Every structure is written in C-alpha cells, then in structure tokens.
Amino acid sequence: MMVKITDVARNAGVSPSTVSYALSGKRPISEETRRRVEAAVRELGYRPHASARALAGSRSNVLALVIPLRTGIHVPVVTQFAVSVVTAARRYDHDVLLLTQEEGEDGLRRVADTALVDALIVMDVQLHDPRLPLLRSLDRPSVLIGFPREAAGLTCVDLDFRAAGELCVERLAGLGHRVVALVGSPPEVYVRGTAFAQRVVQGFTAAADRCGLASRVHPCEATPAAARRVAERLLREQPALTGVVVHNEAVLEPLIDAFEQLGLRVPGDLSITAICPDETAAALRVPVTSVALPSAELGERAVDLLLRKLTGAEVPEATLLTPHLTNRASTAPRDAP
Amino acid sequence: MMVKITDVARNAGVSPSTVSYALSGKRPISEETRRRVEAAVRELGYRPHASARALAGSRSNVLALVIPLRTGIHVPVVTQFAVSVVTAARRYDHDVLLLTQEEGEDGLRRVADTALVDALIVMDVQLHDPRLPLLRSLDRPSVLIGFPREAAGLTCVDLDFRAAGELCVERLAGLGHRVVALVGSPPEVYVRGTAFAQRVVQGFTAAADRCGLASRVHPCEATPAAARRVAERLLREQPALTGVVVHNEAVLEPLIDAFEQLGLRVPGDLSITAICPDETAAALRVPVTSVALPSAELGERAVDLLLRKLTGAEVPEATLLTPHLTNRASTAPRDAP
DNA sequence: ATGAAAGCGCTAACAT
DNA sequence: ATGTTAGCGCTTTCAT
C-alpha cells in the first residue's frame, strides 16, 4: 500500500540513504544517480512519511497558528491573516496547525512539548499577556502579532498603529479640519489592554495636539445602535466637528448612516478616515479614505521571520509595518468657515 | 532536555510498554502501577513525542480542514466553522491542520499520502467538484460540507438549504404575503455550481408555487450598489411585492437601507426573511427574521462523523441539518389589501 | 560519491 | 498484570 524509501532505493538500485540525500540535497549526488532516484520516485509515487521524517529529522515542518476568538476582533482580518500564513508557510514547505486561544497556555505548551510543531505564531497579543513567559521558555521559536509592554526576548510584528492614527489625523488636518474625533474599538478592547487599540489612540491624540486640533476619543460597541448613539453624542459635544477617524470596522457603515440621518453629508459636512482592511473601506456605500490593515502582509512577514529563526538566524525583535493611506470618497477639504 | 517514555518507565520502576499502556488504557493496569506511572509522568513533565507516536501507532491524531477562499462565501461563516472544528477535534484529542483550497487536489493528496493527517474535512463542495474522485480514492476517511451531484461513497453534511428556502417562503405566506422575491448569492456562485445556493432557489420556488405565490429570483453581487439596483428592479418588476427572502449576508443591511430609501418600511410595507448566521440577523439595524446558518453545529457534526469513521464505524452518507427559523422585527402580517 | 547501520521515541505483538 | 522486543520509515553519522 505505502511506498517507502527502501522501495525507491531498490527500484533505483541505490541505498536508502542515497535516496534520502538525493531528495534533500544535503550531500552531492552524481547526475546519473539523481536521475535514477527521481525516476523511481515518480514511477512509484513515493511520498516520504511525515512522522517518520519528523522523528528522524527532529523537525515536523509544521507551524502553529493561534487565533483569537474574542469580541471586538474583526473576523475577516483574522481569516485573511490565517490564509496568508498558510500560503506563506507552504512556500517554505511547511504546514499550519490551527489553535484557538481557548486552549490557552496549555495548548501552546502541548504542541511545543510534543514536538507537533516546530514554531509558533501567536495573534492578538495583549499588553500584559499571560502567555509571554511561556513563549520565552519554550524551546521553539515564536513570532507574536502585536506588541506587549515587555517585548524583550520576543519577536513581534505589527502595523505601526500609532503612525496609522497619526496619519489619519494628519490627513484631516491637511484638509483644513480643526475639530476631530476618534471612534474607537469597543470599550472591552481597551480595558483588557489590547496594545494596538491604545496605540491608535496615542497616535490620534498626539497628532491632533501637534496639529493644534480639538479632539476627543470615544470607544464604540460593534452595533448599529451604539454607532448611532456615538454619532449623536459627538455632535452634541463637538458641534464644530468636521473630521472623524474610525478604528472599528463593524460600525463604519452604520456610523456614516447615522451622520447622514443627522443631517451631515459625507464628505460635504464631515470627512471620515478609517483604519481597516482596504476591501472594507472600498466596499462601503461611501468608500472611505483609509489606512490599510495589511493582514496578508503581516502573515507573510510573520512566517518569514519564523523560518529565519528556525534556521538559527538572528531577526529583529520588533517589526513595525509602515501604514499607508489611500484616498477615497469620504474626505474633502473643510468648507471655508 | 526531552523526557521520554524510558525515563518515565525507569522513574516508575516499570517497563516502557507498561507506561504506554497505562497512558493509553489499552490494557488493564493495576491500581498501584497506574499511580506510580502517573506520578512519574507528572514529576518529569512527560509529553509523548507526537511524531514517534504517530509513526509507531500509524495515527497522527491530526485532521485536515480545507477552507474555501472564493468570493461569495461569507467569511464569518467559514471562520466560525473552522473554530468549531478545532474545538470539536480537541475533544477527541485531535488537532487540525489548515489547508486552503488554493492548494487544490495536490494539497489533499499530499497530506493524505504523507500520513500527515488521519482524515479530512472539505468545505464548500461544488456540485461537480474535481476533488471527488480523489477523495474517494484516498486511503483516509473524509467528510464533505455540502452536497455534490454524485455523492455516492462520500459522507456529506450540510444544512438542508432546500428546506431553509421553503421555510422562509412559508413564513411569508403564513403572514399573508402573496408576491415574493428571492435575493440570492452573487451570480458567479450559481454559475460555478455551488449546491447550497441552488438548493435555496429550488426550495424557494417550490414553496412559492405550492403556496400559490407570485415569485422571482435575483442573484445579487455582494456590494451596496448592487443591492440598491436589485431593490429598484424588484419594485419595478413586482410592484405588488411585500415579501423578500435574502440569501446573501453581505447585502442584507444595504438592501434594507435601499428599500427604506425607496419609501418602503420594513416590516410595515415589506417583510424580510433571510438565511444567514443568527449573529448577523440579530445585529442588523432592523433585526431580521432568519433561518440560522449553523456553522458551529456543522463543524461539530463533521468532526463527530469523521471520528466515527476513523474507528471503523459506518456512518450515514448524508446528514441534513433541519433548518430553524427565528422571528425577529423584519416580518409582519401583510396589510389588508 | 555512495553504503551500512544506528538510532529517533513510541506502540503493539508476543511473551510470561 | 507486566516485561521483552521488534519494528514504524526516515535521517544521519560513520565508513569506504
């Protein structure tokens, strides 16, 4: 039933070790021998047994990917990230084992200690993440998506969310807007110390101050009703508001609806910039000027770094992707006052 | 560094096989011995090496999950399904390897032939899916999500989409509506022969005919603009329209917006039922009466079936989950004519 | 440039 | 109820 390396060896008239070396390229093989081995492999349809290979070679060629399940994390972002991790991993001849955060630290320890995986990618890292000590102590390399407070000894990748927040504000300032607001993630996201959400706030506030803009920040639940309430509150508290930054995919559309129902046209009366996936921004009724959330690029970078670590190479501890803003229909210069 | 079974055996004063049997429970062990083994396992922090175990036992305890990437498949549905597969698999002490459809048949063959996985779950099966012959020929069991035209010899699970379509119409008919329309998935979904989309159409049409309703079917791109166009067209072609069934998560909200902007209140003038995840239906501005897309239940059922197949049990070839409709704010009796 | 042989860590006959 | 032992299929020394 199963073709094994000894079958290939016999068919090619060489020893099993020669077959192994011919396939791995780990030692020089004569042209003639290589061809015979390759022919035998094809003829017999040989596929090396993954577990046997992993046991003997002490590398499973599998990466673990830990995905978050929590509320306030936008699902398409996670999914696109996962897909790009799988795609990138395959380019390096690796596969991806999917773990949910639900399993927690035990899950990480389990797949690492049983040598089921060679390395780990952990998404949605919190500022004070309980998994950090564990990840540092594992005998396998890992890459984190997100930046915890104490990142020493860990490899972290993320969009530069602070710069993203700044970029959104600077665009509004450049268009002449003087009073701006940030509609952020749901409150629990801040409460539990999700780094990226806080960094957006920091960037937003710093840039607003630097540009001399009046600014406020409002977390917002991921429901249309909450969006509506935030819109009303914004107009009440900042009557001169003409610029809004949104860092909350789920309420982008309802928020625009709410503003328009309250009598404000986008971008006529109100300009909006957002931090969200490009597809989301482009698919809205009013396409929104946005800083892209580059899930796919993040996934690739994470895999690249992880595989370099697996070869023993040194990699930078911090990788911050530069944010890019794309102009769309939701921004316009402020009317002369 | 790594604790192995011989270490545990020595520490407990027994043979390696006794440790193996004590842990697997595959043969009777005296209470005394079991306790000594368990103590040694805990003391040393023993974790069986996954590959060694897989090689010797010829079971990897890993399932493959193949997820679709195509347009027209709603992302949250896929993600929730994946999460529930992982969760269910863990209950059986299995892990999940994530494959994208991109790898195609080669990917399936690879993970099966290298014994990387014991079994496979394949999502988004088409009516004439090129992977079917391959899946039949593999030496590993599989479960398909969706029903192909030729399902003989395969294990398939899905929501009964035909019944779901019927249920949506029957609810509208029961409320007195006489003219209905189905707003369906994007055209390409039908063109490529996605079974579930076609089944909804069949159920919708059959139930409408049976109930004596006038009905039409409109595919719809997953954009707000397309939703708007479909809404306008509907009112033009069926001026007496009072009931709409939506099988397209992405346009649910824009569609309601469009109807209201065209002067139709939901549910005052127009009742809407949908086939979509409950969370989607409940989170809309106007919560929509819907037949749930039970992704989590599907994932669990798929895993249950797969693990029963792995034990050699016979399982039903077809599993159709019964649809359930939940009333929400989007449906009301038709006004007296 | 190739081969022989010793494991990798575990499971499952086959013993007793 | 437990121990002994022969592999599982591959990689990688160590030889030549």
XYZ file of C-alpha atoms in Angstrom, chain A residues 22-311:
290
model
C 19.154 12.854 -3.382
C 15.826 14.243 -2.250
C 17.127 16.563 0.431
C 20.174 17.756 -1.481
C 22.180 17.565 1.728
C 25.147 15.983 0.035
C 26.448 15.847 -3.514
C 24.869 13.209 -5.734
C 26.015 12.301 -9.215
C 23.807 13.417 -12.039
C 23.231 9.818 -13.072
C 22.155 8.671 -9.629
C 19.922 11.643 -9.079
C 18.051 10.924 -12.280
C 17.568 7.280 -11.395
C 16.252 8.214 -7.974
C 13.904 10.800 -9.367
C 12.617 8.349 -11.918
C 11.965 5.766 -9.218
C 10.197 8.336 -7.052
C 7.910 9.236 -9.906
C 7.321 5.710 -11.029
C 6.353 4.505 -7.573
C 4.636 7.684 -6.481
C 6.794 7.903 -3.401
C 5.815 10.319 -0.619
C 8.015 10.428 2.465
C 6.092 9.610 5.616
C 5.730 12.864 7.542
C 6.026 11.393 11.021
C 8.982 9.189 10.194
C 10.709 12.150 8.709
C 9.891 14.315 11.700
C 11.043 11.694 14.160
C 14.346 11.080 12.463
C 14.996 14.646 11.470
C 13.544 16.266 14.585
C 11.614 18.811 12.573
C 7.941 18.403 11.861
C 7.663 21.138 9.238
C 4.519 22.314 10.918
C 3.876 25.762 12.373
C 1.243 26.515 14.974
C -1.064 29.456 14.438
C -3.004 30.668 17.461
C -6.033 32.747 16.529
C -8.149 34.907 18.821
C -11.833 34.352 19.338
C -12.702 37.378 21.352
C -15.227 40.024 20.643
C -14.008 43.234 19.132
C -11.553 41.466 16.861
C -12.785 41.738 13.329
C -13.233 38.288 11.855
C -12.169 38.936 8.244
C -8.871 40.311 9.481
C -8.146 37.126 11.365
C -9.191 34.974 8.468
C -7.165 36.797 5.895
C -4.195 36.655 8.188
C -4.619 32.914 8.641
C -4.876 32.358 4.926
C -1.746 34.342 4.240
C 0.118 32.425 6.930
C -0.867 29.135 5.344
C 0.094 30.355 1.894
C 3.437 31.711 3.037
C 4.200 28.610 5.071
C 3.614 26.401 2.061
C 6.227 28.316 0.132
C 8.698 27.091 2.733
C 7.287 23.595 2.607
C 5.609 23.957 5.971
C 2.066 23.293 7.088
C -0.045 25.135 9.633
C -1.790 23.750 12.678
C -4.716 25.852 13.811
C -5.136 26.523 17.520
C -7.764 28.653 19.168
C -6.943 30.936 22.021
C -9.439 28.966 24.023
C -6.855 26.305 24.675
C -4.682 28.964 26.220
C -1.224 28.337 27.526
C -1.782 24.619 27.793
C -2.365 24.438 24.094
C 0.880 26.201 23.337
C 2.798 24.002 25.719
C 1.201 20.895 24.348
C 2.058 21.417 20.691
C 5.544 22.600 21.557
C 6.403 19.895 24.079
C 5.079 17.057 21.951
C 7.141 18.386 19.052
C 3.970 18.549 16.992
C 5.114 21.907 15.677
C 8.499 23.488 15.085
C 7.473 27.052 15.815
C 4.508 29.236 16.719
C 2.702 32.337 15.539
C 0.538 33.978 18.177
C -2.046 36.564 17.162
C -3.710 39.261 19.232
C -1.066 39.622 21.900
C -2.155 41.770 24.843
C -0.084 44.383 26.634
C 0.294 42.073 29.608
C -0.205 38.725 28.007
C -0.085 35.716 30.315
C 1.461 33.681 27.534
C 4.647 35.713 27.335
C 6.676 33.899 29.999
C 5.666 30.602 28.486
C 6.639 31.656 24.982
C 10.017 32.797 26.236
C 10.594 29.487 27.972
C 9.607 27.204 25.105
C 12.395 25.522 23.216
C 10.738 26.566 19.974
C 10.809 29.954 18.276
C 7.718 32.097 18.030
C 6.523 35.296 16.434
C 3.879 37.484 18.022
C 1.404 39.637 16.179
C 1.117 42.734 18.312
C 3.394 44.329 20.865
C 3.171 43.561 24.566
C 4.522 46.002 27.124
C 7.525 43.811 27.820
C 8.691 42.580 24.462
C 12.302 41.823 25.358
C 13.411 38.461 24.041
C 10.383 38.107 21.787
C 9.894 38.670 18.091
C 6.947 40.952 17.394
C 5.314 42.138 14.187
C 2.518 44.575 13.687
C 1.258 47.509 11.749
C 2.572 50.715 13.271
C -0.803 51.632 14.723
C 0.484 54.780 16.356
C 1.667 56.070 12.997
C -1.635 54.923 11.490
C -3.554 57.042 13.980
C -1.281 59.972 13.231
C -1.683 59.548 9.516
C -5.465 59.648 9.752
C -5.362 62.869 11.753
C -2.737 64.488 9.576
C -4.821 63.896 6.510
C -7.792 65.569 8.141
C -5.611 68.439 9.375
C -4.151 68.831 5.903
C -7.674 69.251 4.541
C -8.286 72.087 6.959
C -10.296 70.320 9.622
C -9.872 71.754 13.109
C -12.174 69.687 15.292
C -11.855 65.922 15.128
C -12.925 62.807 16.981
C -11.807 59.184 17.133
C -14.458 56.493 17.146
C -12.571 53.563 18.540
C -12.954 49.874 19.316
C -15.438 48.527 21.869
C -14.618 49.504 25.463
C -13.608 45.997 26.490
C -10.830 46.056 23.944
C -9.190 48.922 25.814
C -9.988 47.510 29.213
C -8.170 44.287 28.541
C -5.132 46.136 27.314
C -5.070 45.448 23.634
C -1.963 47.222 22.517
C -2.945 48.204 19.015
C -6.133 49.919 20.075
C -4.294 52.019 22.641
C -1.573 52.900 20.156
C -4.117 54.270 17.726
C -5.459 56.480 20.490
C -1.972 57.691 21.319
C -1.156 58.470 17.716
C -4.505 60.142 17.189
C -4.160 62.332 20.266
C -0.511 63.202 19.712
C -1.066 64.217 16.103
C -4.170 66.216 16.977
C -2.262 68.085 19.669
C 0.701 68.630 17.409
C -1.540 69.982 14.634
C -3.493 72.126 17.086
C -6.784 70.318 16.592
C -9.517 69.934 19.177
C -10.049 66.226 19.654
C -11.970 63.624 21.610
C -11.942 59.853 21.795
C -14.987 57.572 22.016
C -14.914 53.816 22.266
C -17.872 52.241 20.486
C -19.605 48.909 20.708
C -19.796 46.965 17.462
C -23.519 47.526 16.911
C -25.502 49.938 14.722
C -27.341 51.230 17.769
C -24.079 52.083 19.500
C -22.836 53.795 16.359
C -25.945 55.907 16.300
C -25.515 56.898 19.933
C -21.877 57.808 19.416
C -22.757 59.923 16.395
C -25.375 61.830 18.358
C -23.067 62.331 21.285
C -20.266 63.541 19.033
C -22.440 66.243 17.501
C -23.697 67.303 20.897
C -20.261 67.520 22.499
C -18.355 68.866 19.493
C -20.794 70.942 17.440
C -17.953 72.184 15.248
C -16.830 68.642 14.405
C -15.839 68.138 10.771
C -13.385 65.228 10.902
C -13.772 61.705 12.255
C -11.284 58.853 12.477
C -12.828 55.413 12.802
C -10.979 52.431 14.189
C -13.808 49.939 14.280
C -14.708 48.106 11.079
C -18.057 46.946 12.342
C -19.575 50.393 12.834
C -18.161 52.173 9.818
C -21.273 51.820 7.702
C -23.820 52.429 10.488
C -21.831 55.440 11.602
C -21.955 57.028 8.187
C -25.668 56.269 8.018
C -26.178 57.865 11.412
C -24.293 61.010 10.466
C -26.266 61.399 7.293
C -29.543 60.833 9.078
C -28.473 63.542 11.483
C -28.174 65.862 8.532
C -24.433 65.681 7.872
C -23.262 64.712 4.407
C -20.052 62.727 3.983
C -17.744 64.229 2.859
C -19.637 67.509 2.374
C -20.066 68.324 6.035
C -17.953 65.637 7.608
C -14.749 63.940 6.467
C -14.021 60.401 7.594
C -10.796 58.430 7.667
C -10.558 54.878 8.923
C -8.134 52.166 9.886
C -9.467 48.974 8.354
C -8.870 46.462 5.571
C -8.831 48.040 2.131
C -11.638 45.794 0.951
C -13.880 47.004 3.740
C -13.093 50.637 3.042
C -13.679 50.273 -0.672
C -16.919 48.297 -0.397
C -18.824 50.840 1.684
C -21.649 52.907 0.266
C -19.356 55.888 0.647
C -15.879 54.489 0.015
C -13.742 55.596 2.915
C -10.258 57.102 2.897
C -8.335 54.592 4.965
C -5.102 53.295 6.343
C -4.963 49.668 5.285
C -4.829 46.874 7.807
C -2.368 44.705 5.904
C -3.346 41.287 7.228
C -1.814 39.451 4.335
C 1.483 41.263 4.593
C 1.558 40.687 8.342
C 1.064 36.982 7.847
C 3.859 36.774 5.346
C 6.230 38.746 7.499
C 5.467 36.574 10.492
C 6.208 33.420 8.531
C 9.361 34.859 7.003
C 10.693 35.811 10.407
C 9.761 32.486 11.927
C 11.512 30.495 9.254
C 14.604 32.584 9.553
C 14.596 31.906 13.269
C 14.246 28.207 12.532
C 17.456 28.326 10.528
